[in-house]
PDB file of C-alpha atoms and ligand atoms in Angstrom:
ATOM      1  CA  UNK G   3       5.715   0.035  -1.538  1.00  0.00           C
ATOM      2  CA  UNK G   4       9.320   0.484  -2.537  1.00  0.00           C
ATOM      3  CA  UNK G   5      11.339  -1.513  -5.075  1.00  0.00           C
ATOM      4  CA  UNK G   6      15.136  -1.578  -4.990  1.00  0.00           C
ATOM      5  CA  UNK G   7      17.122  -3.504  -7.608  1.00  0.00           C
ATOM      6  CA  UNK G   8      20.762  -3.706  -6.587  1.00  0.00           C
ATOM      7  CA  UNK G   9      23.829  -5.324  -8.161  1.00  0.00           C
ATOM      8  CA  UNK G  10      27.379  -5.461  -6.822  1.00  0.00           C
ATOM      9  CA  UNK G  11      28.116  -2.484  -9.086  1.00  0.00           C
ATOM     10  CA  UNK G  12      25.172  -0.126  -8.601  1.00  0.00           C
ATOM     11  CA  UNK G  13      21.633   0.614  -7.570  1.00  0.00           C
ATOM     12  CA  UNK G  14      19.741  -0.001 -10.811  1.00  0.00           C
ATOM     13  CA  UNK G  15      16.337   1.119  -9.489  1.00  0.00           C
ATOM     14  CA  UNK G  16      15.061   2.642  -6.243  1.00  0.00           C
ATOM     15  CA  UNK G  17      11.523   3.939  -6.507  1.00  0.00           C
ATOM     16  CA  UNK G  18       8.009   3.718  -5.104  1.00  0.00           C
ATOM     17  CA  UNK G  19       5.932   1.239  -7.102  1.00  0.00           C
ATOM     18  CA  UNK G  20       2.450  -0.280  -6.925  1.00  0.00           C
ATOM     19  CA  UNK G  21       3.164  -3.864  -8.008  1.00  0.00           C
ATOM     20  CA  UNK G  22       6.187  -6.063  -8.762  1.00  0.00           C
ATOM     21  CA  UNK G  23       6.218  -9.155 -11.002  1.00  0.00           C
ATOM     22  CA  UNK G  24       9.285 -11.351 -11.326  1.00  0.00           C
ATOM     23  CA  UNK G  25      10.526 -14.833 -12.098  1.00  0.00           C
ATOM     24  CA  UNK G  26      11.468 -17.078  -9.203  1.00  0.00           C
ATOM     25  CA  UNK G  27      13.143 -20.463  -9.605  1.00  0.00           C
ATOM     26  CA  UNK G  28       9.675 -22.014  -9.135  1.00  0.00           C
ATOM     27  CA  UNK G  29       7.937 -19.755 -11.647  1.00  0.00           C
ATOM     28  CA  UNK G  30       6.580 -16.232 -12.001  1.00  0.00           C
ATOM     29  CA  UNK G  31       5.010 -14.437  -9.080  1.00  0.00           C
ATOM     30  CA  UNK G  32       3.785 -10.989  -8.133  1.00  0.00           C
ATOM     31  CA  UNK G  33       3.965  -8.850  -5.025  1.00  0.00           C
ATOM     32  CA  UNK G  34       1.342  -6.286  -4.171  1.00  0.00           C
ATOM     33  CA  UNK G  35       1.204  -3.893  -1.241  1.00  0.00           C
ATOM     34  CA  UNK G  36       0.550  -5.695   2.042  1.00  0.00           C
ATOM     35  CA  UNK G  37       2.142  -8.980   0.904  1.00  0.00           C
ATOM     36  CA  UNK G  38       3.457 -11.164   3.722  1.00  0.00           C
ATOM     37  CA  UNK G  39       7.255 -11.102   4.188  1.00  0.00           C
ATOM     38  CA  UNK G  40       9.058 -13.441   1.770  1.00  0.00           C
ATOM     39  CA  UNK G  41      12.550 -14.435   0.692  1.00  0.00           C
ATOM     40  CA  UNK G  42      12.768 -16.020  -2.717  1.00  0.00           C
ATOM     41  CA  UNK G  43      15.496 -17.213  -5.128  1.00  0.00           C
ATOM     42  CA  UNK G  44      15.167 -15.654  -8.573  1.00  0.00           C
ATOM     43  CA  UNK G  45      15.733 -17.110 -12.021  1.00  0.00           C
ATOM     44  CA  UNK G  46      17.191 -15.283 -15.021  1.00  0.00           C
ATOM     45  CA  UNK G  47      14.333 -13.276 -16.514  1.00  0.00           C
ATOM     46  CA  UNK G  48      12.320 -10.084 -16.386  1.00  0.00           C
ATOM     47  CA  UNK G  49      11.173  -8.058 -13.394  1.00  0.00           C
ATOM     48  CA  UNK G  50       8.291  -5.679 -14.036  1.00  0.00           C
ATOM     49  CA  UNK G  51       7.413  -2.723 -11.852  1.00  0.00           C
ATOM     50  CA  UNK G  52       3.940  -1.231 -12.204  1.00  0.00           C
ATOM     51  CA  UNK G  53       3.734   2.444 -11.278  1.00  0.00           C
ATOM     52  CA  UNK G  54       0.242   3.834 -11.828  1.00  0.00           C
ATOM     53  CA  UNK G  55      -0.548   3.016 -15.450  1.00  0.00           C
ATOM     54  CA  UNK G  56       3.096   2.659 -16.446  1.00  0.00           C
ATOM     55  CA  UNK G  57       5.113  -0.598 -16.447  1.00  0.00           C
ATOM     56  CA  UNK G  58       8.904  -0.533 -16.232  1.00  0.00           C
ATOM     57  CA  UNK G  59      10.773  -3.609 -17.400  1.00  0.00           C
ATOM     58  CA  UNK G  60      14.129  -4.807 -16.054  1.00  0.00           C
ATOM     59  CA  UNK G  61      16.267  -7.857 -16.611  1.00  0.00           C
ATOM     60  CA  UNK G  62      17.311  -9.583 -13.390  1.00  0.00           C
ATOM     61  CA  UNK G  63      19.909 -12.304 -13.653  1.00  0.00           C
ATOM     62  CA  UNK G  64      19.005 -14.579 -10.763  1.00  0.00           C
ATOM     63  CA  UNK G  65      19.686 -13.592  -7.160  1.00  0.00           C
ATOM     64  CA  UNK G  66      17.446 -13.064  -4.173  1.00  0.00           C
ATOM     65  CA  UNK G  67      14.234 -11.137  -3.552  1.00  0.00           C
ATOM     66  CA  UNK G  68      13.242 -10.082  -0.054  1.00  0.00           C
ATOM     67  CA  UNK G  69       9.938  -8.382   0.770  1.00  0.00           C
ATOM     68  CA  UNK G  70       9.201  -6.971   4.208  1.00  0.00           C
ATOM     69  CA  UNK G  71       7.870  -3.722   5.703  1.00  0.00           C
ATOM     70  CA  UNK G  72       6.520  -2.625   2.271  1.00  0.00           C
ATOM     71  CA  UNK G  73      10.011  -2.808   0.749  1.00  0.00           C
ATOM     72  CA  UNK G  74      11.019  -5.208  -2.030  1.00  0.00           C
ATOM     73  CA  UNK G  75      14.773  -5.664  -2.394  1.00  0.00           C
ATOM     74  CA  UNK G  76      16.261  -7.603  -5.295  1.00  0.00           C
ATOM     75  CA  UNK G  77      19.963  -8.466  -5.080  1.00  0.00           C
ATOM     76  CA  UNK G  78      21.187  -9.773  -8.422  1.00  0.00           C
ATOM     77  CA  UNK G  79      24.466 -10.161 -10.319  1.00  0.00           C
ATOM     78  CA  UNK G  80      23.343  -8.083 -13.307  1.00  0.00           C
ATOM     79  CA  UNK G  81      20.279  -5.982 -14.058  1.00  0.00           C
ATOM     80  CA  UNK G  82      19.378  -3.473 -16.710  1.00  0.00           C
ATOM     81  CA  UNK G  83      16.350  -1.356 -17.461  1.00  0.00           C
ATOM     82  CA  UNK G  84      14.828  -1.837 -20.920  1.00  0.00           C
ATOM     83  CA  UNK G  85      16.291   1.426 -22.212  1.00  0.00           C
ATOM     84  CA  UNK G  86      19.817   0.514 -21.029  1.00  0.00           C
ATOM     85  CA  UNK G  87      19.974  -2.712 -23.000  1.00  0.00           C
ATOM     86  CA  UNK G  88      22.198  -2.822 -26.050  1.00  0.00           C
ATOM     87  CA  UNK G  89      20.219  -5.042 -28.409  1.00  0.00           C
ATOM     88  CA  UNK G  90      23.074  -5.747 -30.829  1.00  0.00           C
ATOM     89  CA  UNK G  91      25.352  -6.784 -27.937  1.00  0.00           C
ATOM     90  CA  UNK G  92      22.673  -9.195 -26.676  1.00  0.00           C
ATOM     91  CA  UNK G  93      22.186 -10.672 -30.175  1.00  0.00           C
ATOM     92  CA  UNK G  94      25.934 -11.197 -30.555  1.00  0.00           C
ATOM     93  CA  UNK G  95      26.170 -12.708 -27.043  1.00  0.00           C
ATOM     94  CA  UNK G  96      23.313 -15.071 -27.931  1.00  0.00           C
ATOM     95  CA  UNK G  97      25.039 -16.246 -31.130  1.00  0.00           C
ATOM     96  CA  UNK G  98      28.382 -16.724 -29.334  1.00  0.00           C
ATOM     97  CA  UNK G  99      26.754 -18.700 -26.536  1.00  0.00           C
ATOM     98  CA  UNK G 100      24.733 -20.895 -28.938  1.00  0.00           C
ATOM     99  CA  UNK G 101      27.969 -21.732 -30.785  1.00  0.00           C
ATOM    100  CA  UNK G 102      29.740 -22.490 -27.474  1.00  0.00           C
ATOM    101  CA  UNK G 103      26.868 -24.754 -26.431  1.00  0.00           C
ATOM    102  CA  UNK G 104      27.142 -26.765 -29.676  1.00  0.00           C
ATOM    103  CA  UNK G 105      30.887 -27.157 -29.231  1.00  0.00           C
ATOM    104  CA  UNK G 106      30.842 -27.729 -25.455  1.00  0.00           C
ATOM    105  CA  UNK G 107      32.783 -30.833 -24.408  1.00  0.00           C
ATOM    106  CA  UNK G 108      32.327 -30.570 -20.665  1.00  0.00           C
ATOM    107  CA  UNK G 109      29.065 -30.304 -18.733  1.00  0.00           C
ATOM    108  CA  UNK G 110      30.253 -27.142 -16.960  1.00  0.00           C
ATOM    109  CA  UNK G 111      30.887 -25.436 -20.343  1.00  0.00           C
ATOM    110  CA  UNK G 112      27.387 -26.370 -21.513  1.00  0.00           C
ATOM    111  CA  UNK G 113      25.885 -24.998 -18.262  1.00  0.00           C
ATOM    112  CA  UNK G 114      27.762 -21.699 -18.682  1.00  0.00           C
ATOM    113  CA  UNK G 115      26.665 -21.407 -22.308  1.00  0.00           C
ATOM    114  CA  UNK G 116      23.037 -22.126 -21.335  1.00  0.00           C
ATOM    115  CA  UNK G 117      23.154 -19.386 -18.683  1.00  0.00           C
ATOM    116  CA  UNK G 118      24.630 -16.931 -21.213  1.00  0.00           C
ATOM    117  CA  UNK G 119      21.842 -17.859 -23.661  1.00  0.00           C
ATOM    118  CA  UNK G 120      19.221 -17.239 -20.954  1.00  0.00           C
ATOM    119  CA  UNK G 121      20.744 -13.816 -20.142  1.00  0.00           C
ATOM    120  CA  UNK G 122      20.828 -12.770 -23.797  1.00  0.00           C
ATOM    121  CA  UNK G 123      17.252 -14.007 -24.359  1.00  0.00           C
ATOM    122  CA  UNK G 124      16.041 -12.077 -21.277  1.00  0.00           C
ATOM    123  CA  UNK G 125      17.685  -8.912 -22.620  1.00  0.00           C
ATOM    124  CA  UNK G 126      16.106  -9.329 -26.045  1.00  0.00           C
ATOM    125  CA  UNK G 127      12.711 -10.029 -24.455  1.00  0.00           C
ATOM    126  CA  UNK G 128      13.014  -6.899 -22.292  1.00  0.00           C
ATOM    127  CA  UNK G 129      13.763  -4.910 -25.445  1.00  0.00           C
ATOM    128  CA  UNK G 130      10.698  -6.369 -27.171  1.00  0.00           C
ATOM    129  CA  UNK G 131       8.445  -5.880 -24.143  1.00  0.00           C
ATOM    130  CA  UNK G 132       9.702  -2.324 -23.721  1.00  0.00           C
ATOM    131  CA  UNK G 133       7.955   0.183 -21.522  1.00  0.00           C
ATOM    132  CA  UNK G 134       4.202   0.265 -21.662  1.00  0.00           C
TER     133      UNK G 134
HETATM  134  P1  ATP K  25      28.328 -10.160 -22.895  1.00  0.00           P
HETATM  135  O1  ATP K  25      28.931 -11.444 -23.441  1.00  0.00           O
HETATM  136  O2  ATP K  25      27.764  -9.283 -23.977  1.00  0.00           O
HETATM  137  O3  ATP K  25      29.221  -9.455 -21.904  1.00  0.00           O
HETATM  138  P2  ATP K  25      27.024 -11.397 -20.665  1.00  0.00           P
HETATM  139  O4  ATP K  25      25.700 -12.073 -20.538  1.00  0.00           O
HETATM  140  O5  ATP K  25      28.230 -12.254 -20.471  1.00  0.00           O
HETATM  141  O6  ATP K  25      27.044 -10.631 -22.056  1.00  0.00           O
HETATM  142  P3  ATP K  25      26.880 -10.263 -18.044  1.00  0.00           P
HETATM  143  O7  ATP K  25      28.025 -11.023 -17.431  1.00  0.00           O
HETATM  144  O8  ATP K  25      25.494 -10.738 -17.736  1.00  0.00           O
HETATM  145  O9  ATP K  25      27.090 -10.171 -19.634  1.00  0.00           O
HETATM  146  O10 ATP K  25      26.977  -8.720 -17.645  1.00  0.00           O
HETATM  147  C1  ATP K  25      28.218  -8.021 -17.520  1.00  0.00           C
HETATM  148  C2  ATP K  25      27.901  -6.530 -17.441  1.00  0.00           C
HETATM  149  O11 ATP K  25      27.526  -6.040 -18.738  1.00  0.00           O
HETATM  150  C3  ATP K  25      26.740  -6.194 -16.517  1.00  0.00           C
HETATM  151  O12 ATP K  25      27.005  -4.953 -15.898  1.00  0.00           O
HETATM  152  C4  ATP K  25      25.540  -6.071 -17.462  1.00  0.00           C
HETATM  153  O13 ATP K  25      24.553  -5.182 -16.965  1.00  0.00           O
HETATM  154  C5  ATP K  25      26.200  -5.536 -18.740  1.00  0.00           C
HETATM  155  N1  ATP K  25      25.557  -6.022 -19.982  1.00  0.00           N
HETATM  156  C6  ATP K  25      25.695  -7.241 -20.538  1.00  0.00           C
HETATM  157  N2  ATP K  25      25.028  -7.332 -21.697  1.00  0.00           N
HETATM  158  C7  ATP K  25      24.426  -6.134 -21.888  1.00  0.00           C
HETATM  159  C8  ATP K  25      23.578  -5.585 -22.918  1.00  0.00           C
HETATM  160  N3  ATP K  25      23.195  -6.299 -23.977  1.00  0.00           N
HETATM  161  N4  ATP K  25      23.181  -4.317 -22.790  1.00  0.00           N
HETATM  162  C9  ATP K  25      23.537  -3.563 -21.721  1.00  0.00           C
HETATM  163  N5  ATP K  25      24.338  -4.009 -20.707  1.00  0.00           N
HETATM  164  C10 ATP K  25      24.774  -5.286 -20.784  1.00  0.00           C
END
């Protein structure tokens, strides 16, 4: 099966894979070859692609996953492979967002800060998880 991870800026990944694991808004799920067609809303988190005995880790920042005809397409606003992630940038973004959350007056500001925290945490987790 094929996995394509696409943002508005670029194709982050386009490769044959054996298995895909990701985080939907209702929890984590996996797709193996022969899965029935699905369309699913994604949460901020990690997407893992298993290729033989290797696992590649990506961040996917919400969006949509479609699987049909042995092709898994993820459309997301931002995605990075583990090796692309700048760990220091993610740590700084996390600290900034945590500060903004503490100081947030309006609900919308708190929501934005929480989303930024989730993105930074996903990036740091992808760095920790690395490539097996
Ligand atoms: P920052 O405050 O550091 O920009 P952010 O969560 O607001 O973080 P996003 O809006 O999610 O950033 O992403 C903007 C662009 O920057 C995207 O293309 C994304 O892939 C890239 N990006 C953001 N943070 C990192 C990082 N730590 N390492 C590599 N690329 C990153």
